[in-house]
XYZ file of C-alpha atoms in Angstrom:
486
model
C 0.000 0.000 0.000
C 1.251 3.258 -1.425
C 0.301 6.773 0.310
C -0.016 9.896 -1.754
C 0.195 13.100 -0.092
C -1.147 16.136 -2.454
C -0.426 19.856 -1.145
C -2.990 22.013 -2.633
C -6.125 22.139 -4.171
C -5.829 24.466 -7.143
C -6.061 23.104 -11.027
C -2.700 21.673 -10.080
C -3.361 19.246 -7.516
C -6.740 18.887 -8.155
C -6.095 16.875 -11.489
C -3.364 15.093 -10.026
C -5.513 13.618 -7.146
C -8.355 12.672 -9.643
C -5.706 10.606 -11.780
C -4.075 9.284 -8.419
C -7.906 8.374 -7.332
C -9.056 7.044 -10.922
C -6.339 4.407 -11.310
C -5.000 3.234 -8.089
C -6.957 1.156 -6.182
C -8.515 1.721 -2.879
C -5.550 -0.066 -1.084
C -3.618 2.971 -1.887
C -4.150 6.291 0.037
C -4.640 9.438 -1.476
C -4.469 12.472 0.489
C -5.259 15.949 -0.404
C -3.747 18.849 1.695
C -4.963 22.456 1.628
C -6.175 25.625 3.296
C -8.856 25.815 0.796
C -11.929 24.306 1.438
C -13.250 25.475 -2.149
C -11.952 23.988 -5.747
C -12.337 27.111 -8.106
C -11.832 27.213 -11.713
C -9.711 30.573 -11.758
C -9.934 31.376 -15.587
C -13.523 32.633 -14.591
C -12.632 34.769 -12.059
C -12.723 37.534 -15.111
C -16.361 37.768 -15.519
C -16.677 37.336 -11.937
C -14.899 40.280 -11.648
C -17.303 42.372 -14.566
C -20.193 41.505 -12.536
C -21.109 38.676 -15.150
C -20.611 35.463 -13.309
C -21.436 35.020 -9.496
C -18.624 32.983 -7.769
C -20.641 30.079 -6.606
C -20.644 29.550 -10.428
C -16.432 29.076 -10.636
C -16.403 27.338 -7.053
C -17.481 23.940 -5.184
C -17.121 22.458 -1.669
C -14.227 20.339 -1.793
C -14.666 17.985 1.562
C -18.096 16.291 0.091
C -16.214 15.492 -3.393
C -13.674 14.023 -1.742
C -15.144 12.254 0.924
C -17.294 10.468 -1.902
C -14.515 9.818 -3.987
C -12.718 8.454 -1.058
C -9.756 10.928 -1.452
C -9.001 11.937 1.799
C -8.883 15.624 2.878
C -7.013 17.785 5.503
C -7.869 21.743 5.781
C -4.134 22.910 6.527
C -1.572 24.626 5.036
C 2.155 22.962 4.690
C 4.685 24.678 6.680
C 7.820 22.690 6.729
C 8.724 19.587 4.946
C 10.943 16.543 6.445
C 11.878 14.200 3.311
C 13.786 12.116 5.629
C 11.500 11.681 8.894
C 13.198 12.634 12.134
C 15.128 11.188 15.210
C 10.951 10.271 15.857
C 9.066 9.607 12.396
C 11.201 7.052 10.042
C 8.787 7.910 7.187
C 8.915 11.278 5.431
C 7.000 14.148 6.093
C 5.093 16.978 5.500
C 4.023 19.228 9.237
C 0.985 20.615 7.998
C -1.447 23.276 10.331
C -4.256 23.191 10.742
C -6.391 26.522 9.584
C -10.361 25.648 10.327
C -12.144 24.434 13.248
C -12.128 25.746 16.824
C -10.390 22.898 18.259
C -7.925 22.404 15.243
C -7.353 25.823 14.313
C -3.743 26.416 14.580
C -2.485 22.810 15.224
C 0.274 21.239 13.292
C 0.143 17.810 12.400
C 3.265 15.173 10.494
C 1.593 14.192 7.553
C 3.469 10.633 6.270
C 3.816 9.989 2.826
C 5.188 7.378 0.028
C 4.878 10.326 -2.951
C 4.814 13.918 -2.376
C 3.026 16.272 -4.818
C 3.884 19.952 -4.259
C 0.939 21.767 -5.867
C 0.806 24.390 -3.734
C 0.943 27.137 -6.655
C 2.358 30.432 -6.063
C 2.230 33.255 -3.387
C 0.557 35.878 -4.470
C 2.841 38.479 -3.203
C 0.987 41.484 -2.729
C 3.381 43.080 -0.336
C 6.231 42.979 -2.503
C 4.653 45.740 -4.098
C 4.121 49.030 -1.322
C 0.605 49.586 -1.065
C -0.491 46.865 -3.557
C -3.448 45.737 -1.348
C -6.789 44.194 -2.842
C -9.476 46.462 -2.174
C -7.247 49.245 -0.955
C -5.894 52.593 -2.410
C -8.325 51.815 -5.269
C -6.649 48.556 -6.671
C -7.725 45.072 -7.166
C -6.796 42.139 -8.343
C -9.223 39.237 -9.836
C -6.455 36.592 -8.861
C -8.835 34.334 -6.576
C -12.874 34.774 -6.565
C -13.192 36.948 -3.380
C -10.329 39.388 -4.719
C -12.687 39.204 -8.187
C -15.790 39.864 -5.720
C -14.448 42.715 -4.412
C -13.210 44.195 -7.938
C -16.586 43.894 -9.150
C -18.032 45.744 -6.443
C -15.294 48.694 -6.803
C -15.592 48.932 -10.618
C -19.610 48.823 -9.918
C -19.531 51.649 -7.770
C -17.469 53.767 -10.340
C -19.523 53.125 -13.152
C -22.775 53.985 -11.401
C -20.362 57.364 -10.220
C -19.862 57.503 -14.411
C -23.540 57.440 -14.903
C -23.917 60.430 -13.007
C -21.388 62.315 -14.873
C -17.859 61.413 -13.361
C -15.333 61.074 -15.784
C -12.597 58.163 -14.949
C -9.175 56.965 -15.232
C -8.943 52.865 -15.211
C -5.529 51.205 -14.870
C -4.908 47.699 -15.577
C -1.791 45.458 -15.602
C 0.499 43.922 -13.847
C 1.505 45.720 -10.277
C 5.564 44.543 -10.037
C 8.450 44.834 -12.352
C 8.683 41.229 -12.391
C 4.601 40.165 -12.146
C 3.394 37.615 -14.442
C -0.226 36.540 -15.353
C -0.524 39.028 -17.840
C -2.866 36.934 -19.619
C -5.442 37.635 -17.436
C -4.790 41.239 -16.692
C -5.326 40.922 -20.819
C -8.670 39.704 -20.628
C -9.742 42.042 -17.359
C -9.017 45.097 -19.197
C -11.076 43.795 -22.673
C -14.386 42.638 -20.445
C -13.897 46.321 -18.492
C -14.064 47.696 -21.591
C -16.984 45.923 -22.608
C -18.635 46.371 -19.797
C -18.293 50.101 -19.633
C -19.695 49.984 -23.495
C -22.603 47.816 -22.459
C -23.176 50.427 -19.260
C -23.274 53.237 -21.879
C -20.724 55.162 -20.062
C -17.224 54.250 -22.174
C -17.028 57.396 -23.154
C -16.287 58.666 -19.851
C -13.277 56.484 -18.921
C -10.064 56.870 -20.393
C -8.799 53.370 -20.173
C -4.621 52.182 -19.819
C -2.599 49.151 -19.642
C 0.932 49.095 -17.801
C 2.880 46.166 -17.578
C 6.216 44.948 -17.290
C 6.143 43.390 -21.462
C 8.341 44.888 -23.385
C 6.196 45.050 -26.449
C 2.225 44.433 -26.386
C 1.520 40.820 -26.372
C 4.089 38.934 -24.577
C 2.180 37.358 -22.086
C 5.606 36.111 -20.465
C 6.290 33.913 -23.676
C 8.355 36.626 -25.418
C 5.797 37.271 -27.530
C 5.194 34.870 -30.685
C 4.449 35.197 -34.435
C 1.276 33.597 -35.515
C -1.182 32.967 -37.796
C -3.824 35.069 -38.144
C -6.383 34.174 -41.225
C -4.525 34.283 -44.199
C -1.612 36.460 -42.778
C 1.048 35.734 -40.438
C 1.385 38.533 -38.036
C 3.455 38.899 -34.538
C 1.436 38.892 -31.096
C 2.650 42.616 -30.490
C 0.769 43.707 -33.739
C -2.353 42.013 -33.195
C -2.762 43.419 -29.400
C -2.052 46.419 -30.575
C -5.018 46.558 -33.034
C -7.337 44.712 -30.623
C -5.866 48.145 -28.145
C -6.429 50.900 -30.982
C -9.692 49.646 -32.107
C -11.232 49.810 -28.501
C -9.367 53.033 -27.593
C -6.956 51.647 -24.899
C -3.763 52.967 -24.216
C -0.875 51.090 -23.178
C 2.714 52.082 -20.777
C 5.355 49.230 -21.099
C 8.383 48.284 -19.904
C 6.834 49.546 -16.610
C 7.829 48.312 -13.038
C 5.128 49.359 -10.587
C 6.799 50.414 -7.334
C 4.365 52.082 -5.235
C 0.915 52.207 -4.690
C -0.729 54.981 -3.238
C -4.747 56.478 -3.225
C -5.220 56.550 -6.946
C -1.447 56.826 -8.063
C 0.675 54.056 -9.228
C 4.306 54.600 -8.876
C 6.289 53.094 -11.162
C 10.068 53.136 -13.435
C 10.594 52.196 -16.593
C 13.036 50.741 -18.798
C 14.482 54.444 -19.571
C 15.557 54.662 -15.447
C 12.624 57.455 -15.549
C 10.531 57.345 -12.299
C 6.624 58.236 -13.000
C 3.123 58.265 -12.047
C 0.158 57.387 -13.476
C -3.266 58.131 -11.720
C -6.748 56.331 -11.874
C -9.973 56.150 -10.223
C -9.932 51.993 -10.234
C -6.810 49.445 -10.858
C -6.382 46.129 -11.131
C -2.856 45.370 -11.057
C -1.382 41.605 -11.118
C 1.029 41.185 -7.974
C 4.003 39.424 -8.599
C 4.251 35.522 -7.830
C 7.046 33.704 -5.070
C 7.299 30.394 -3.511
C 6.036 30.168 -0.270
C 8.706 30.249 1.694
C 9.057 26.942 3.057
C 12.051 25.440 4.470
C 13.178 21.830 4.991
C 15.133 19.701 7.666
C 16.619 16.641 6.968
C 16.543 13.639 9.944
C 19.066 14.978 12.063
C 17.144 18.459 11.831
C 19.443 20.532 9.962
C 18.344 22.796 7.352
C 18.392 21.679 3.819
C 15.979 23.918 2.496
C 18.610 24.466 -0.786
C 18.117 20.781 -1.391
C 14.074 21.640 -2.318
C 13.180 25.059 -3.154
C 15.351 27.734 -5.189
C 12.137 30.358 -4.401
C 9.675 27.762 -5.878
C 10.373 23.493 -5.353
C 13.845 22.269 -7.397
C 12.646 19.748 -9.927
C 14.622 18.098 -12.814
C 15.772 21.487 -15.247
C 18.758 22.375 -15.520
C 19.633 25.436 -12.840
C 23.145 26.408 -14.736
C 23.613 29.798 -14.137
C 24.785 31.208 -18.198
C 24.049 33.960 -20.182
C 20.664 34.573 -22.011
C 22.236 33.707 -25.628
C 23.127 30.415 -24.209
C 19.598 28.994 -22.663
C 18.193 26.195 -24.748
C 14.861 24.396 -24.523
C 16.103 21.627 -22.974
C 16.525 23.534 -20.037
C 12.965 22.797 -19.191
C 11.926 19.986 -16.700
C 10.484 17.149 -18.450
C 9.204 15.043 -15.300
C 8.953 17.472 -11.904
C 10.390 15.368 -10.342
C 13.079 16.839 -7.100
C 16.881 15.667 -7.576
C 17.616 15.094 -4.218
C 14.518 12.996 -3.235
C 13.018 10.967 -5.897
C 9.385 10.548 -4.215
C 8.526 14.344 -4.665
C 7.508 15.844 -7.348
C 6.487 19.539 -8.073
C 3.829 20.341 -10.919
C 1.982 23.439 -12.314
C 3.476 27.124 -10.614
C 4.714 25.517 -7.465
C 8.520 24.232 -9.597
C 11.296 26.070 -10.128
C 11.597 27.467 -13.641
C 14.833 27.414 -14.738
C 15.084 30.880 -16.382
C 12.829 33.538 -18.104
C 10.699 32.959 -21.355
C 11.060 36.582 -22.535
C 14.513 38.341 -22.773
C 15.591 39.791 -19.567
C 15.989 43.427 -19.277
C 17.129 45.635 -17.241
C 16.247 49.562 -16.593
C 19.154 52.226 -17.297
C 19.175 52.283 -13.270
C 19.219 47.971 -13.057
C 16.068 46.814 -12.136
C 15.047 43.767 -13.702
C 11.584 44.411 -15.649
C 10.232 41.669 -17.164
C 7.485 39.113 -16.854
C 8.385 36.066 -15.104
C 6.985 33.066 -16.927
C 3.854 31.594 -17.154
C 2.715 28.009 -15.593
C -0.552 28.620 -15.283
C -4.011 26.667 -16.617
C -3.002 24.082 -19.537
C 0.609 23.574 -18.555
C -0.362 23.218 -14.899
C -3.110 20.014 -15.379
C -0.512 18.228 -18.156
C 2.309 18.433 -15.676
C -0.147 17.365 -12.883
C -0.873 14.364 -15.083
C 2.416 13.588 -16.220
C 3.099 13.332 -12.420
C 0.571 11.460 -11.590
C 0.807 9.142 -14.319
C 4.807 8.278 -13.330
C 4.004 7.550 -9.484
C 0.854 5.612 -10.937
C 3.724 3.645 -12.612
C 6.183 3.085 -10.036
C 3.742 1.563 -7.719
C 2.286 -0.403 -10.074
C 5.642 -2.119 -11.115
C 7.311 -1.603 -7.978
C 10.263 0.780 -9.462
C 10.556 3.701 -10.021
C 9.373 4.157 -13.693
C 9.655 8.078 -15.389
C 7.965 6.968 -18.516
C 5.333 10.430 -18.953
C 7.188 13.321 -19.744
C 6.054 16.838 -20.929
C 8.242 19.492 -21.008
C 7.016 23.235 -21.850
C 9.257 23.208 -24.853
C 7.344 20.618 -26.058
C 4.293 20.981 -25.329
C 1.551 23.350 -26.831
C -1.173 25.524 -24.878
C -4.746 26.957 -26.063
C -4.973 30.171 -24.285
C -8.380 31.209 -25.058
C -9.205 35.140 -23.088
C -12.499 36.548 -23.087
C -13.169 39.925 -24.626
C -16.135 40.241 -23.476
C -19.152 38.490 -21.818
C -22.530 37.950 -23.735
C -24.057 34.981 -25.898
C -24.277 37.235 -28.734
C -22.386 39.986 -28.336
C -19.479 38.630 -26.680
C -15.703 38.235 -28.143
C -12.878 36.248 -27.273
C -9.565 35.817 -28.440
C -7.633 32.185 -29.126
C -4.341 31.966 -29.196
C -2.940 28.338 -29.526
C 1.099 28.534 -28.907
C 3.207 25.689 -29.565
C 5.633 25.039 -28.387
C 5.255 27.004 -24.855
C 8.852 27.812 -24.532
C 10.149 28.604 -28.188
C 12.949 26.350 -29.519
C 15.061 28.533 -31.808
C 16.835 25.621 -32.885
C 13.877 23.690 -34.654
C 11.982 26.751 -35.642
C 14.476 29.595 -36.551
C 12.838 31.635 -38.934
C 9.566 31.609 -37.024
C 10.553 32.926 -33.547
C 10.571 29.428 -31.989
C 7.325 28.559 -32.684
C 5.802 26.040 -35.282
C 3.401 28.291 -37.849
C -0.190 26.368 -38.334
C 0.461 25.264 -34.373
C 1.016 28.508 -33.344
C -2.228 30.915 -34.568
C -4.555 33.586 -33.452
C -8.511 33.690 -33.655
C -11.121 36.704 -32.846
C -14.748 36.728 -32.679
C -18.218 35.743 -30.871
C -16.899 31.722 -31.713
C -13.613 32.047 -29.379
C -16.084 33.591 -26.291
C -18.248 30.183 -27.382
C -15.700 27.933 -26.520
C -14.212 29.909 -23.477
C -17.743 29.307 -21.621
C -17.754 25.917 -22.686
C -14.230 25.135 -21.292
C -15.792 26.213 -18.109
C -18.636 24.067 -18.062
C -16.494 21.384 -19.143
C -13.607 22.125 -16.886
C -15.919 22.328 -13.950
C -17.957 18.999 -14.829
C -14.607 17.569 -15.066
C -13.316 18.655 -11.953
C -16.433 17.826 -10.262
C -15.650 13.947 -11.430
C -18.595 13.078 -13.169
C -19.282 10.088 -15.628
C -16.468 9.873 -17.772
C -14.475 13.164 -16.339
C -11.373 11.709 -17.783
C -12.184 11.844 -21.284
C -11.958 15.897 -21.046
C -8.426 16.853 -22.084
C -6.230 18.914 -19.918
């Protein structure tokens, strides 16, 4: 008998404990950890956040899914892990607290394990950024469904202020020099738009997008030539006409600093320090590990062993210059050097470098977007790392058989552009491979042309609301869940 110990409940380690569930049998334990008590399909949060979607449509209870699906469930967060035991516990460890229940509330508990699966995502590290504080000094953030609660109610507010004559700055981005996620900030600022149109009142707001990208469109990838129709075109130039036709202004290469009541501080690539002011922001924080740290048996510290900021898995870490990084720098299996039986999927590994080209301002701050993990690479690496332990205890060996690297592997990124069964939009962008390989494609910035290609219209909002009835049916684990591709 095998025991499975899954930190976190997010797309991540949700799709990993439905494999784990699905094809071991009940003789092996499967354990879900996390201070969530509610699964929720994030790519929604966006019309959550517009006022078009109530949360109780992204979210469900996790406990009762569980508990009939015989996946067992602890309400705590992971604070320190022990991958050898102790001088007390011969089996590995996670100490896990405790974070519901009157009795339970703040207790820590050794959670045992046979695999480890560090899904515990990101941080989202608000405080990295002064004064970047959901629901304060005018900024939001749609990053989980209360912050997109409370971002509906503050844009609300403002456009029933608009209907009474106020005229409005909106800012929308990413809030840190070195913030990713701008995928979503993307599709915020489209369905604000919309929204403002549909409210009759667009013509009072003067609407802006800051981010860290050094040109429009580069979504942490470094940006990507595509197809678009007939014509090839490159990300940057197809933003930028999505931008111009809906009147949206744009400040790049921007590192937010500061946050104050209605200003955003911020420096660009030029070393210039500036402000921009608005009546409503929702700025992306930037994304860390979260901080854990790890003792081996004799309880020293050997936190270097698992987590460079986010968990070590199997890339290569060789510190070189940007000219010299190569695809196959990218993990392939998640799974941690030093101790075999953990393995870190979606955010919550270690990337080993940058998608887009570092940069640097004229006074050397790093601005640029960290990359991306999030939605489809997140539930193929959870597979690929469930599907490998599924293997080793099966055959009794450790077996690495699955891999899927993000250099590799392709991703549908489908953002909304606004909500509405008729008059909505959305915009499609299928990428492959995620990380470009110069090598194979060098002509067409890393990416393969036909794989890699752009779609607008009423069809691409079509098939974002179906992905979340789908996505949400399959995370549910209804009849034949499995059949839905990550």
């Amino acid at each position: 008998m095998s025991k499975i110990v899954v930190l976190g409940a997010g797309i991540s380690g949700h799709v990993a404990a439905s494999h784990l569930r699905r094809k071991l049998s009940k003789e092996h334990e499967v354990i879900v950890v996390s201070p969530n008590s509610n699964y929720q399909w994030i790519p929604s949060n966006i019309w959550v956040g517009v006022g078009r979607m109530k949360s109780k449509s992204i979210l469900f209870p996790l406990k009762p899914l569980y508990k009939k699906k015989q996946i067992g469930y602890v309400q705590a967060k992971a604070v320190v892990f022990y991958p050898e035991g102790d001088v007390n516990e011969e089996k590995p460890y996670v100490l896990a607290e405790y974070v519901m229940g009157e009795e339970k509330k703040g207790q820590r508990e050794k959670i045992t394990y046979d695999y480890l699966i560090n899904a515990t995502g990101p941080k989202l590290n608000f405080e990295a950024t002064e004064g970047l504080i959901p629901g304060k000094n005018k900024t939001y953030s749609v990053c989980t469904y209360t912050h997109a609660n409370h971002a509906w109610k503050g844009l609300n507010a403002l456009i029933q202020e608009m209907k009474q004559g106020k005229k409005a700055k909106i800012l929308i981005g990413t809030g840190h020099a070195k913030a990713t996620c701008q995928g979503a900030a993307f599709e915020y600022i489209l369905n604000v738009e919309k929204e403002l149109c549909r409210h009759k009142v667009r013509d009072k707001a003067e609407i802006t997008w800051i981010s860290n990208e050094y040109k429009l469109g580069d979504f942490g990838m470094d940006g990507m030539l595509l197809k678009y129709g007939s014509m090839t075109m490159k990300s940057n130039e197809l933003v930028e006409m999505i931008f111009e036709d809906r009147d949206i202004k744009w400040i790049l290469g921007a590192g937010v600093t500061k946050i104050e009541d209605g200003i955003a501080h911020y420096e660009n690539l030029e070393g210039e320090f500036k402000t921009e002011s608005y009546d409503f922001a929702m700025l992306i924080p930037s994304f860390s590990g979260h901080g854990f740290k790890a003792y081996d048996k004799k309880e020293d510290d050997i936190t270097e062993k698992l987590f460079k900021g986010f968990m070590i898995v199997d890339a290569d870490y060789t510190s070189r210059p940007y000219e010299d990084w190569s695809v196959q720098d990218w993990p392939e299996t998640y799974q941690n050097p030093s101790y075999k039986n953990i393995f870190a999927p979606g955010i919550a590994f270690a990337p080993p470098h940058s998608i887009s080209m570092p940069r640097k301002s004229k006074n050397g701050t790093a601005i640029f977007p960290a990359p991306p993990r999030t939605g489809m690479p997140s539930g193929i690496t959870a597979k690929v790392v469930a599907d490998n332990i599924i293997d080793s205890i099966k055959n009794k060996k450790e077996l690495l058989h699955h891999k899927g690297s993000m250099g590799n592997m392709g991703a549908a990124c489908i953002a909304s552009a606004g909500f509405g069964l008729i008059s909505g939009s959305g915009i499609s962008i299928t990428t492959y491979p995620i990380v470009p390989d110069y090598n194979k494609y060098p002509k067409t910035q890393g990416r393969k042309l036909g794989k890699t290609f752009g779609e607008i219209g009423l069809a691409s909002h079509w098939l974002k609301l179906a992905l979340h009835y789908a996505f949400i049916y399959k995370a549910k684990m209804k009849p034949l869940w499995w059949l839905i591709p990550e």
